[in-house]
CSV table of C-alpha atoms and ligand atoms in Angstrom, one decimal:
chain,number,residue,atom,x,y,z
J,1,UNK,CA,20.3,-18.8,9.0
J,2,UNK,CA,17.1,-20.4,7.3
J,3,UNK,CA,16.8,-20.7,3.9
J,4,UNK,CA,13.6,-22.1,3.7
J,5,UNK,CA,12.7,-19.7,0.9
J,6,UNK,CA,14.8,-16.7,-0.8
J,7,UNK,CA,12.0,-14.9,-1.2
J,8,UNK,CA,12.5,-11.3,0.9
J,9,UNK,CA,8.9,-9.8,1.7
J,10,UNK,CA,8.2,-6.1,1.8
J,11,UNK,CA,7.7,-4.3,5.5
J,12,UNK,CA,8.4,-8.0,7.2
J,13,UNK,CA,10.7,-9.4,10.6
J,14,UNK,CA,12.5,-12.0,8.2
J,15,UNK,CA,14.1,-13.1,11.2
J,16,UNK,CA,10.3,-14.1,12.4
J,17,UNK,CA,8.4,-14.3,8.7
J,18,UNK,CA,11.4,-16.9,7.0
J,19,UNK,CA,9.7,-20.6,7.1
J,20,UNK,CA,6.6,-19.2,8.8
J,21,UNK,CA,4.9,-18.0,5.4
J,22,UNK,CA,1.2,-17.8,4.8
J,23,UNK,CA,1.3,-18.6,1.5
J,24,UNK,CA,-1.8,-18.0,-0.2
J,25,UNK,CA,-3.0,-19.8,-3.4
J,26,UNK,CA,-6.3,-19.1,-4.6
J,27,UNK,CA,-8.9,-16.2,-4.7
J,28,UNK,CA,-12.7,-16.1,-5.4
J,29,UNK,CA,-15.0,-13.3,-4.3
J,30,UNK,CA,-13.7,-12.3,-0.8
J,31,UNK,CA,-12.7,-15.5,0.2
J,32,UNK,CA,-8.9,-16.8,-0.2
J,33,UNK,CA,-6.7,-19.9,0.7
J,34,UNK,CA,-3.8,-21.0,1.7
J,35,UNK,CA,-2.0,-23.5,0.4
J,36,UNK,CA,-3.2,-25.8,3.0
J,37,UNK,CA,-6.7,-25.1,2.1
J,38,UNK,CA,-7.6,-22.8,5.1
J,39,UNK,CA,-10.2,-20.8,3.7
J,40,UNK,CA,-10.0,-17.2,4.8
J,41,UNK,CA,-12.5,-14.1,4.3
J,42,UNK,CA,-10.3,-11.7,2.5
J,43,UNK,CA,-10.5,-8.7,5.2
J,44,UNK,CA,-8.4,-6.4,3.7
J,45,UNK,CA,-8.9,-6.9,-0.5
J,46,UNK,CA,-5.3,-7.8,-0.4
J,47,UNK,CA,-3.6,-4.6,0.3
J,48,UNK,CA,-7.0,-2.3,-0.2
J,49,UNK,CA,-7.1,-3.1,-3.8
J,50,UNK,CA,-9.1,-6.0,-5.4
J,51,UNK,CA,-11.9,-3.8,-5.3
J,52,UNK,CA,-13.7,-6.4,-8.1
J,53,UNK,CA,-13.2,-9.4,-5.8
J,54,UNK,CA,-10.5,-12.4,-6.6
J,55,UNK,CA,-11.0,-14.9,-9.4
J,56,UNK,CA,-12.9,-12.5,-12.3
J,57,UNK,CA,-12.5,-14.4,-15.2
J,58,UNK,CA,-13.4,-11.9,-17.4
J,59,UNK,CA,-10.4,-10.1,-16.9
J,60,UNK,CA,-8.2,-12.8,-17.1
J,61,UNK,CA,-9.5,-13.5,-20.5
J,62,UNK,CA,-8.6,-9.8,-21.6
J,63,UNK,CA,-5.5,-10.0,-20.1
J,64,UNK,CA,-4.6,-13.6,-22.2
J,65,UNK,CA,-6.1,-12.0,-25.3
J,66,UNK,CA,-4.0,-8.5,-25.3
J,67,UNK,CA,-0.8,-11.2,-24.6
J,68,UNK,CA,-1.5,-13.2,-27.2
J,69,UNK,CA,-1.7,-9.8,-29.6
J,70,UNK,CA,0.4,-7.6,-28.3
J,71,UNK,CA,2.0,-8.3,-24.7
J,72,UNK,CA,3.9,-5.3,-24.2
J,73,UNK,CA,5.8,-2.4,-26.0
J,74,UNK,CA,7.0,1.1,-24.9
J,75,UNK,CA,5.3,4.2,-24.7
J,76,UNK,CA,8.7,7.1,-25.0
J,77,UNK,CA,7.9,10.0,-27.8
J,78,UNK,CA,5.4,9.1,-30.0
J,79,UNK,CA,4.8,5.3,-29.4
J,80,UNK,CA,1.3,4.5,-28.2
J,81,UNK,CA,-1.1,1.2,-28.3
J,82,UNK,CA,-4.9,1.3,-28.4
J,83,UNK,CA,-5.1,-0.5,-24.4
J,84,UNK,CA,-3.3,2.6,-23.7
J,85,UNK,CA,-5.0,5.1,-25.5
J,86,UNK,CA,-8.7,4.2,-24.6
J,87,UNK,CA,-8.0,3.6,-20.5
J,88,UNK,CA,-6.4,7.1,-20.5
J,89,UNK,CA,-9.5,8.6,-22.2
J,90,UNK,CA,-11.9,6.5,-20.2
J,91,UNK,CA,-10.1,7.6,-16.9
J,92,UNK,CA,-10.1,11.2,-18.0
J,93,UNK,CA,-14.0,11.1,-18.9
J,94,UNK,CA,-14.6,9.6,-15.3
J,95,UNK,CA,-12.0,12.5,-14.2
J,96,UNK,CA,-13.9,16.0,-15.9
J,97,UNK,CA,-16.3,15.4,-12.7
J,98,UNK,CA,-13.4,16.5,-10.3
J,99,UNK,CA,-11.3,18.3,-12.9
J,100,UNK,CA,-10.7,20.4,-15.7
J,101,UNK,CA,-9.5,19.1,-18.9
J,102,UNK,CA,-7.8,15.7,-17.3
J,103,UNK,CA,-4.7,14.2,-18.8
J,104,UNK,CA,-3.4,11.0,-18.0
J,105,UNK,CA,0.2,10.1,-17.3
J,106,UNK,CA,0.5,6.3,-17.0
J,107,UNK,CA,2.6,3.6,-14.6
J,108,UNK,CA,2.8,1.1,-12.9
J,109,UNK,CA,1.6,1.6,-9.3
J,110,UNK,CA,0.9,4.5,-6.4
J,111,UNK,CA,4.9,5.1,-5.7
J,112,UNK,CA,5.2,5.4,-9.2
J,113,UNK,CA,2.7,7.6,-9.5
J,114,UNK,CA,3.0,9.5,-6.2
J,115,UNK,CA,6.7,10.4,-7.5
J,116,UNK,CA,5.4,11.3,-10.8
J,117,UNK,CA,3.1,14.0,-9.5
J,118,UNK,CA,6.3,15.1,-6.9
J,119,UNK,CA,8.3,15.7,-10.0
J,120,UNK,CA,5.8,17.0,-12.0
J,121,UNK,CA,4.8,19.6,-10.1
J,122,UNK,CA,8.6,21.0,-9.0
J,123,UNK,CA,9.0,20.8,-13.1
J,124,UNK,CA,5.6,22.4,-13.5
J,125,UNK,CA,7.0,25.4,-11.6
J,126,UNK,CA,9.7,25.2,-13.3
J,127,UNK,CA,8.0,25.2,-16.8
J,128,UNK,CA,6.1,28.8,-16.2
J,129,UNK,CA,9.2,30.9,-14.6
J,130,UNK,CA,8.2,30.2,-10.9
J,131,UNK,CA,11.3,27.4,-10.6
J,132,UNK,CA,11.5,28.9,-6.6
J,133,UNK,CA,8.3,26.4,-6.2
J,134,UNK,CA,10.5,23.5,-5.0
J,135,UNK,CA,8.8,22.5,-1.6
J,136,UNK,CA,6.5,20.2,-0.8
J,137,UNK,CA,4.2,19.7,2.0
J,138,UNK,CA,2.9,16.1,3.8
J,139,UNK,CA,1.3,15.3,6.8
J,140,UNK,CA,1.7,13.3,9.7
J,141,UNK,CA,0.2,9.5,9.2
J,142,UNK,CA,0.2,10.3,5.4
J,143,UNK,CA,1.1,7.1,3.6
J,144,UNK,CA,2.4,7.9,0.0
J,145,UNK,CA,4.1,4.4,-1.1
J,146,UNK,CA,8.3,3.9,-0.7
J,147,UNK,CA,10.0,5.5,-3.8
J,148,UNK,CA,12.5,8.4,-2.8
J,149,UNK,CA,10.3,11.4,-3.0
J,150,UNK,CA,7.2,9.2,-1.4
J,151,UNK,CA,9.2,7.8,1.5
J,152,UNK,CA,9.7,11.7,2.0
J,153,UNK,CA,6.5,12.9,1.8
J,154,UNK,CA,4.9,10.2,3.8
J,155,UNK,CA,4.6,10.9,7.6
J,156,UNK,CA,4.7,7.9,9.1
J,157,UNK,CA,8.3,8.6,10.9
J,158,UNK,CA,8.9,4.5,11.3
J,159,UNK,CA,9.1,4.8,7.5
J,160,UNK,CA,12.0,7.0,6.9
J,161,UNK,CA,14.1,5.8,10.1
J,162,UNK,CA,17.3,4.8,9.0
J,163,UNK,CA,17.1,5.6,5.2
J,164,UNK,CA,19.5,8.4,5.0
J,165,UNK,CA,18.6,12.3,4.1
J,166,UNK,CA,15.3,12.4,2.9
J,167,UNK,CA,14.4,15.4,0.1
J,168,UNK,CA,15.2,18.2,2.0
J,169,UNK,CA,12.6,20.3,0.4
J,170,UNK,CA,9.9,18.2,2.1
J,171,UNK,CA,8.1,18.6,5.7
J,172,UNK,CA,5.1,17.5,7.0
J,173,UNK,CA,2.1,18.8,9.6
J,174,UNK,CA,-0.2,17.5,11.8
J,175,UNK,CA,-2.7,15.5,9.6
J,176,UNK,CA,-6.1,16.9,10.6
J,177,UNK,CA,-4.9,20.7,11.4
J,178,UNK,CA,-5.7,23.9,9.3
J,179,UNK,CA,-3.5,25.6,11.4
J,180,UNK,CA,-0.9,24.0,11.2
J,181,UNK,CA,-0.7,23.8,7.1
J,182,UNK,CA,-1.2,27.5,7.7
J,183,UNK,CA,1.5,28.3,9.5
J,184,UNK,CA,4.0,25.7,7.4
J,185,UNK,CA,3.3,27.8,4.3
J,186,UNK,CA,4.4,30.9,6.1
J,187,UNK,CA,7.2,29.1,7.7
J,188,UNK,CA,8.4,28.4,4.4
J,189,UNK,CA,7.7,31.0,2.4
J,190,UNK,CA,4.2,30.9,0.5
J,191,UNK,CA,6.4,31.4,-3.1
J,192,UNK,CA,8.4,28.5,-2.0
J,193,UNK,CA,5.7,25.9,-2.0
J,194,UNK,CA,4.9,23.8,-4.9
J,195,UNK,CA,2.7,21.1,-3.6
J,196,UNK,CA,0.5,19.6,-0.5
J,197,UNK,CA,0.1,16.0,-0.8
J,198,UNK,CA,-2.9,14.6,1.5
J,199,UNK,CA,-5.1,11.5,1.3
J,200,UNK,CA,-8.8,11.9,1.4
J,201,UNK,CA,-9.2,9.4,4.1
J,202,UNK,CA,-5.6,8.5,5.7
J,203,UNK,CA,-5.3,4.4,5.2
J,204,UNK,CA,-1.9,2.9,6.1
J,205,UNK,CA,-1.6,5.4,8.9
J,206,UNK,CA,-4.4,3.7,10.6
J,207,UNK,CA,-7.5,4.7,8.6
J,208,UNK,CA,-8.3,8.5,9.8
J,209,UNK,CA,-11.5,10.3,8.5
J,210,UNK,CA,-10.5,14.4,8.1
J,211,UNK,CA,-12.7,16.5,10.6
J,212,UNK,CA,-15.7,18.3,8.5
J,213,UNK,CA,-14.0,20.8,5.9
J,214,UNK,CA,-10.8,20.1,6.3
J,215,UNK,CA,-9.8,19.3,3.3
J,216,UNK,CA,-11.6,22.0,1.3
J,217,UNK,CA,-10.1,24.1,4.1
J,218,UNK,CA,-6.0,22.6,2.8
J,219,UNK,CA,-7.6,23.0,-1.1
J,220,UNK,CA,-8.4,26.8,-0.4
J,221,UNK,CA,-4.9,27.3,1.2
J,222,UNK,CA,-3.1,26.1,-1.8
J,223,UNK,CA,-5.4,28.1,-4.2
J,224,UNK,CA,-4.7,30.8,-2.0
J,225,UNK,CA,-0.9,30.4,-1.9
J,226,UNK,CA,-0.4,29.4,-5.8
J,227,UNK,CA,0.5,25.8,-4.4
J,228,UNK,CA,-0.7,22.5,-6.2
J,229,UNK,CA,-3.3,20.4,-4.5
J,230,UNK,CA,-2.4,16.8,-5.2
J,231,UNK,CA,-5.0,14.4,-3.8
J,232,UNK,CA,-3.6,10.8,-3.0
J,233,UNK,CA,-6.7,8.3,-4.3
J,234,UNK,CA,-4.6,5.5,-4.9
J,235,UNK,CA,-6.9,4.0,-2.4
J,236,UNK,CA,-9.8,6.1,-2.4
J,237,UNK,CA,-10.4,5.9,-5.8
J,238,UNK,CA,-12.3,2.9,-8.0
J,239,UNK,CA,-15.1,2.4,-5.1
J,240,UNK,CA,-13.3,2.7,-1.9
J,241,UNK,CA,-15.5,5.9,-1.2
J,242,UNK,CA,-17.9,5.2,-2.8
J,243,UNK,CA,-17.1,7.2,-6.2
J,244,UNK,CA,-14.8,7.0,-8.6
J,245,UNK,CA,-12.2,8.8,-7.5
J,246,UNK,CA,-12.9,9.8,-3.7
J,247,UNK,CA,-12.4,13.0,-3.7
J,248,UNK,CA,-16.0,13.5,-5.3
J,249,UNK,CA,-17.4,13.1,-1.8
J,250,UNK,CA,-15.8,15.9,-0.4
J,251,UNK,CA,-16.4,18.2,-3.7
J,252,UNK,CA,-12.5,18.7,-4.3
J,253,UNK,CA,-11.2,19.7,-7.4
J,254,UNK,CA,-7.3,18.7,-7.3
J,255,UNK,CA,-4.7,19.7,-9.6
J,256,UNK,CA,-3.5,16.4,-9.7
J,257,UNK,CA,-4.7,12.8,-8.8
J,258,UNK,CA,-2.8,10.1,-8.0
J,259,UNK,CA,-4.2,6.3,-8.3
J,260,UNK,CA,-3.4,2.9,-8.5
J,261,UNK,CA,-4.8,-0.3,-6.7
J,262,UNK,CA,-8.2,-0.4,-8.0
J,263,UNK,CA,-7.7,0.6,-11.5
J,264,UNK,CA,-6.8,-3.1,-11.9
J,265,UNK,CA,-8.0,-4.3,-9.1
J,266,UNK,CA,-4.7,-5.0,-8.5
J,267,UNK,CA,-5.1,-8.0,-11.1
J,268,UNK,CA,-2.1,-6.2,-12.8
J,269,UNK,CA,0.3,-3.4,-11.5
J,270,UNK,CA,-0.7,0.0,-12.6
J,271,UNK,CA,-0.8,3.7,-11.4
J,272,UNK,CA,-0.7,6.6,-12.9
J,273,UNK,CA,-1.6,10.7,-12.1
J,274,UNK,CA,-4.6,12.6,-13.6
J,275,UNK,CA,-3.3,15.7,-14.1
J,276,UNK,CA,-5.4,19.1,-14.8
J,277,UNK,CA,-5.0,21.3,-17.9
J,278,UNK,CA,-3.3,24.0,-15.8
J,279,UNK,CA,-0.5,21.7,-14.9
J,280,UNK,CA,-0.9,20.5,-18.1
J,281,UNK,CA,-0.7,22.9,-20.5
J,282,UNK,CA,3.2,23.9,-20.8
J,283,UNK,CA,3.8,20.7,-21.8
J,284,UNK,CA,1.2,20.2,-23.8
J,285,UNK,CA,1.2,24.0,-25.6
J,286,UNK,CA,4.6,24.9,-25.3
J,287,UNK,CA,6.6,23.2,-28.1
J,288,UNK,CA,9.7,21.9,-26.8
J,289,UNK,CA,8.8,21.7,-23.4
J,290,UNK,CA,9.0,17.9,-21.9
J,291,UNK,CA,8.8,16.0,-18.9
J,292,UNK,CA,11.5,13.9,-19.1
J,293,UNK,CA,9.9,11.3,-16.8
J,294,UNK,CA,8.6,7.9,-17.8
J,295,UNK,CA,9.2,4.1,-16.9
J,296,UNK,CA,10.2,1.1,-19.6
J,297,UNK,CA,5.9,0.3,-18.6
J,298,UNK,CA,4.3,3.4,-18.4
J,299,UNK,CA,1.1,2.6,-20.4
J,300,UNK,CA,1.6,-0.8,-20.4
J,301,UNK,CA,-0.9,-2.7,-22.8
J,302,UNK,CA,-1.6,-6.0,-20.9
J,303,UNK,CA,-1.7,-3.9,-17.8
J,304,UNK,CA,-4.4,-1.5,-19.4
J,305,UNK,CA,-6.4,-4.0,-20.9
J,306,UNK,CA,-6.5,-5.2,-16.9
J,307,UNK,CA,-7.8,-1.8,-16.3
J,308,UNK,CA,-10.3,-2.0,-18.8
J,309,UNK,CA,-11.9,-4.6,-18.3
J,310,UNK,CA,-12.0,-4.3,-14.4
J,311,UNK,CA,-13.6,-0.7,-14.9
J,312,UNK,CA,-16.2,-3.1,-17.1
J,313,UNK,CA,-16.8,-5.1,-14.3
J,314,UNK,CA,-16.8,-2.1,-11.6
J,315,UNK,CA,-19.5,-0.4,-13.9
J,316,UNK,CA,-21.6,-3.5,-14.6
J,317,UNK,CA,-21.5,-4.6,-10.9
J,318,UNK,CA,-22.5,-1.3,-9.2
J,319,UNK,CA,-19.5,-1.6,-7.1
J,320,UNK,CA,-19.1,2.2,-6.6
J,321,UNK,CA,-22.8,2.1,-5.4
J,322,UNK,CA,-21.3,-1.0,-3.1
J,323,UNK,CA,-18.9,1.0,-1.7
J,324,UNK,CA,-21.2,3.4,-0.2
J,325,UNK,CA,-23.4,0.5,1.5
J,326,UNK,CA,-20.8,-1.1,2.5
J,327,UNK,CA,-19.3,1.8,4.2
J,328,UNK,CA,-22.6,1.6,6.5
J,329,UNK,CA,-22.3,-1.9,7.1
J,330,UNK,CA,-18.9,-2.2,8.3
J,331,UNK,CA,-19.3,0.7,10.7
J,332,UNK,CA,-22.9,-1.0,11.8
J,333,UNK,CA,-21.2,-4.5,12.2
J,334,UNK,CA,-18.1,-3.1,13.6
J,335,UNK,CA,-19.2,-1.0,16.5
J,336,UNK,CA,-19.9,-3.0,19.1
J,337,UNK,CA,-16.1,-4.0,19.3
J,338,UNK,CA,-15.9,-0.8,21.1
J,339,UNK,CA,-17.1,-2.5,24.4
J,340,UNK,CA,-13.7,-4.6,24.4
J,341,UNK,CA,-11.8,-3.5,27.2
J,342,UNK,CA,-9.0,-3.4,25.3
J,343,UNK,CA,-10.3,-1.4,21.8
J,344,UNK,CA,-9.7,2.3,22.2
J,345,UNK,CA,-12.0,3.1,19.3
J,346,UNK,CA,-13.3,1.8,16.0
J,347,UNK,CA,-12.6,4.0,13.1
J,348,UNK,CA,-15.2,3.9,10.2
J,349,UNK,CA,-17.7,6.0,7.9
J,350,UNK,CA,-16.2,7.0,5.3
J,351,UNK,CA,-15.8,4.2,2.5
J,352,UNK,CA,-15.3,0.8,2.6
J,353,UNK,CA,-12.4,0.7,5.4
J,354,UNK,CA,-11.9,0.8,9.0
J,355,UNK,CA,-9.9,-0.1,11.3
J,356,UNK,CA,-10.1,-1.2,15.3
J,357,UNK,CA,-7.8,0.7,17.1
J,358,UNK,CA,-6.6,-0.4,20.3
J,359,UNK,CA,-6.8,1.8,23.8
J,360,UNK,CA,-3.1,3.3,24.9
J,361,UNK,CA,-3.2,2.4,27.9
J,362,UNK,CA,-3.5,-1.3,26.7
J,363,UNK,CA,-1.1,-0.8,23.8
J,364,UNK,CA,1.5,0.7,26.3
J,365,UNK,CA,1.9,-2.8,28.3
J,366,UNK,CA,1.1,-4.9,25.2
J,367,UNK,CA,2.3,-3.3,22.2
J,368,UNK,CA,2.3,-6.4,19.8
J,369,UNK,CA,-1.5,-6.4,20.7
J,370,UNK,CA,-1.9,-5.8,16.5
J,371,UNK,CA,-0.5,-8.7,15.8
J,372,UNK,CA,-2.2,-10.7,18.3
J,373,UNK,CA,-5.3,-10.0,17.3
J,374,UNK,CA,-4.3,-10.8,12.9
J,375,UNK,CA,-3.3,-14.1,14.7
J,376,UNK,CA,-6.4,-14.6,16.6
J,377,UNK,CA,-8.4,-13.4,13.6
J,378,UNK,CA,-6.7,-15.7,10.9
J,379,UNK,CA,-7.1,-18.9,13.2
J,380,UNK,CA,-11.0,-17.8,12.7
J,381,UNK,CA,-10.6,-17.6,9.5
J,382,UNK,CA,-10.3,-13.9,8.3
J,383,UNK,CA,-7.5,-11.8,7.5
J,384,UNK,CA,-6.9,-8.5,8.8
J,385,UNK,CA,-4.4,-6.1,8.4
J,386,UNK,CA,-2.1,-4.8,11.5
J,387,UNK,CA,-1.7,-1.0,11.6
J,388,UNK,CA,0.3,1.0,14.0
J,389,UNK,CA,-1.8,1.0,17.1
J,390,UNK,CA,-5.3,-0.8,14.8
J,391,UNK,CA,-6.2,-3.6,12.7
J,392,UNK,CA,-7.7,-2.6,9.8
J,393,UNK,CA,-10.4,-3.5,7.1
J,394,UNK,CA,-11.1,-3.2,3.6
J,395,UNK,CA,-12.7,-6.0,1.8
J,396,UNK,CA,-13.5,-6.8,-1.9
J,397,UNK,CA,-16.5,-4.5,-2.5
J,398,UNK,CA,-18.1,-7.8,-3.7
J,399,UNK,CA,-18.5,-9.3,-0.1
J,400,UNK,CA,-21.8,-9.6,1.5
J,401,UNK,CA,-23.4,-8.2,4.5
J,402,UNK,CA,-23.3,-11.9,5.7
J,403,UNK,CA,-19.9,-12.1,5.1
J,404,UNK,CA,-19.0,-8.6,7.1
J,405,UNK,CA,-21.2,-9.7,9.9
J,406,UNK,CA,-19.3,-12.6,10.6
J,407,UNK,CA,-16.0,-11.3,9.8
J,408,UNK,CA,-16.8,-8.7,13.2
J,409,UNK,CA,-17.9,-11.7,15.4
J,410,UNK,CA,-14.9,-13.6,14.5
J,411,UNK,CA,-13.0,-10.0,15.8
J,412,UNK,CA,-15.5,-9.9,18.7
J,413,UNK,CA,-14.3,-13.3,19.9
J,414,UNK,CA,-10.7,-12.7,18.6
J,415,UNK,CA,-10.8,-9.6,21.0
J,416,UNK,CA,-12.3,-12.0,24.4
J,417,UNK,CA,-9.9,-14.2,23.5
J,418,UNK,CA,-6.9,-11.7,23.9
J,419,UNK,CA,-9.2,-10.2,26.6
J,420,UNK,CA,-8.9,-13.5,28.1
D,1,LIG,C1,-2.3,6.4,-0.2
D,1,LIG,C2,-1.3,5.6,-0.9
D,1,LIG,N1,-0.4,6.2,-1.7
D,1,LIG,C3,0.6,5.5,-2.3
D,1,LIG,C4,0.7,4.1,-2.1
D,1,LIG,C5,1.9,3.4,-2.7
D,1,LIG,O1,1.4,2.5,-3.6
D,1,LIG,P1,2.2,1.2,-4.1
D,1,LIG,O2,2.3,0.3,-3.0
D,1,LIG,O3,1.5,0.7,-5.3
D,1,LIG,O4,3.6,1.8,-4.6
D,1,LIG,C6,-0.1,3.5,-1.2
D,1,LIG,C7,0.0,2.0,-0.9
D,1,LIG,O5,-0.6,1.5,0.0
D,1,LIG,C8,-1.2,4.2,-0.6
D,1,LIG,O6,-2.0,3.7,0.3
């Protein structure tokens, strides 16, 4: 057994990835390197979240200064702390555009967060006399992080294989069908149904745009049933799409949203849910009513003043503006990967992400043809990230037109070469 490292990384073959580490040591702009100074052109914004670009020095500083005066307390009952305090209120002025009367429950990444809003709204329910309201609906591809009510909702089977029961008041329907959330809501019982979880634009199950309507088509079901909408942002927010939180460009109005990533810019963890005054009002009204749900860092200081001074940089920087363009660039520089024998289709326009997804047919004989082409990709210097039957892209909103166009001819030749 090697033990050229202890270290145990997420979603990885150990018995491949021990002693074969890319270990990765410094970050400015888009670009990265390795610890042997291979310089790489950060496709993917580490895991679709330093939406600010790598080495901001700005929010370093902030996050030095908040350590040196207050590195971290708790948040339980009454406790509070001003780093706290002002991103929730920022956050919930950028929220009254997609909700009413946002409030702001704090943590410390999307799982966190995606649980937070499972709970809430089951307790929600609970909190008005309609406890029945236990279920809760996901779709197929959805990717909603790897905490217990998460790893449930998500629909990306591979996920859950092997884990044991999952929530058994969770199911999940085809990702892009009307119909089918339709019929689940009879199936269950339209009292039953507390909440449908859905991304705006489904990422780590291969980056899928929604067909026109669709989701005001899911937002109207839920009205319609008394069910929550809870709208998974935790990538679409903070520029991905183009907006703050993503949902904007489809004119949604959730009852809850859940976010993480670019908040910080991943520079520190953090998470949290906007949640609307409906859900929010037992709590907040009814004297005596909690929600006995919070972690040891939910409105962690040095992790807000990350936040804060990253939304400085995101506003300063145009980088929602950003977003959009470069949501036309990479599906401009992109698209001509489609000739490859071997690509089934490129998947783009909408936000800053897509993803190259390879044809079944080729798949079927070579199904490790993902992984190929992040190996053929890295040795031309730029990182991708291997999806289920894609690669996908989501850079630092700060990279360049330059830097996209050259990022796709390093895939074109990637893609001959595996042609080859
Ligand atoms: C849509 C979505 N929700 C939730 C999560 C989970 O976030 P985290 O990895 O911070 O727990 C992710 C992570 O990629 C995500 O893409």
């Amino acid at each position: 057994m090697t033990t050229a490292s202890r270290f145990w990384h997420p979603f990885a073959d150990m018995a491949q990835v021990a002693g074969h580490e890319l270990v990765i040591e410094r970050g400015e702009g888009a670009r990265v390197w390795d610890a042997e100074g291979n310089e790489y052109f950060d496709g993917t914004a580490s895991l679709w979240c330093v939406n600010a670009g790598h080495g901001r020095q700005e929010i370093a500083d902030a996050v030095a200064a908040q350590m040196a005066e207050l590195a971290t307390y708790q948040t339980f009952s009454a406790f509070a702390n001003g780093p706290a305090l002002e991103l929730s209120d920022r956050l919930a002025a950028y929220g009254e555009e997609v909700m009413d009367g946002p409030r702001v429950f704090l943590n410390l990444g999307g799982g966190d967060a995606i649980d937070t809003a499972a709970k809430l709204a089951r307790r929600y329910f609970e909190a008005i006399g309609d406890p029945e309201r236990t279920h809760i609906i996901g779709r197929t591809q959805g990717y909603h992080g790897t905490h217990g009510l998460g790893t449930a909702i998500g629909g990306i089977a591979a996920n859950q294989a092997g884990m044991g029961p999952m929530d058994p008041e969770t199911t999940h329907v085809t990702w892009d069908s009307l119909e089918a959330l339709e019929a689940e809501f009879e199936r269950v019982g339209p009292s039953r149904v507390a909440a449908v979880f859905a991304e705006p634009v489904i990422g780590a199950g291969g980056v899928h745009r929604v067909p026109p309507n669709y989701l005001q088509g899911l937002a109207e079901l839920c009205r319609r049933h008394g069910a929550l909408f809870v709208a998974d942002c935790v990538i679409a927010a903070f520029g991905r799409l183009g907006t703050w939180w993503g949902v904007d460009r489809f004119d949604l109005r959730p009852d809850m949203i859940t976010f993480a990533k670019g908040v910080t810019s991943g520079y520190l963890p953090l998470g949290g849910v906007l949640v609307s005054e409906r859900v929010a009002e037992p709590f907040w009204e009814g004297a005596g009513v909690w929600f006995r749900h919070g972690q040891t860092y939910s409105g962690h200081p040095t992790c807000c003043a990350a936040a804060l001074a990253n939304l400085d940089v995101i506003e300063r920087d145009g980088l929602l503006d950003r977003g959009r363009e470069m949501e036309v660039e990479l599906a401009e520089a992109l698209a001509p990967l489609a000739s490859h024998e071997l690509v089934g289709e490129v998947r783009s326009g909408i936000g800053a992400l897509a993803a190259v997804a390879f044809a079944p047919e080729a798949l079927a004989s070579r199904p490790g043809l993902p992984i190929e082409l992040f190996g053929q990709a890295r040795e031309r210097g730029v990182l991708v990230r291997p999806l289920g039957d894609a690669v996908a892209l989501s850079p630092p909103l700060v990279a360049t037109r330059e830097q996209i166009d050259t990022a796709a001819e390093a895939l074109d030749a990637s893609l001959s070469a595996l042609d080859a």
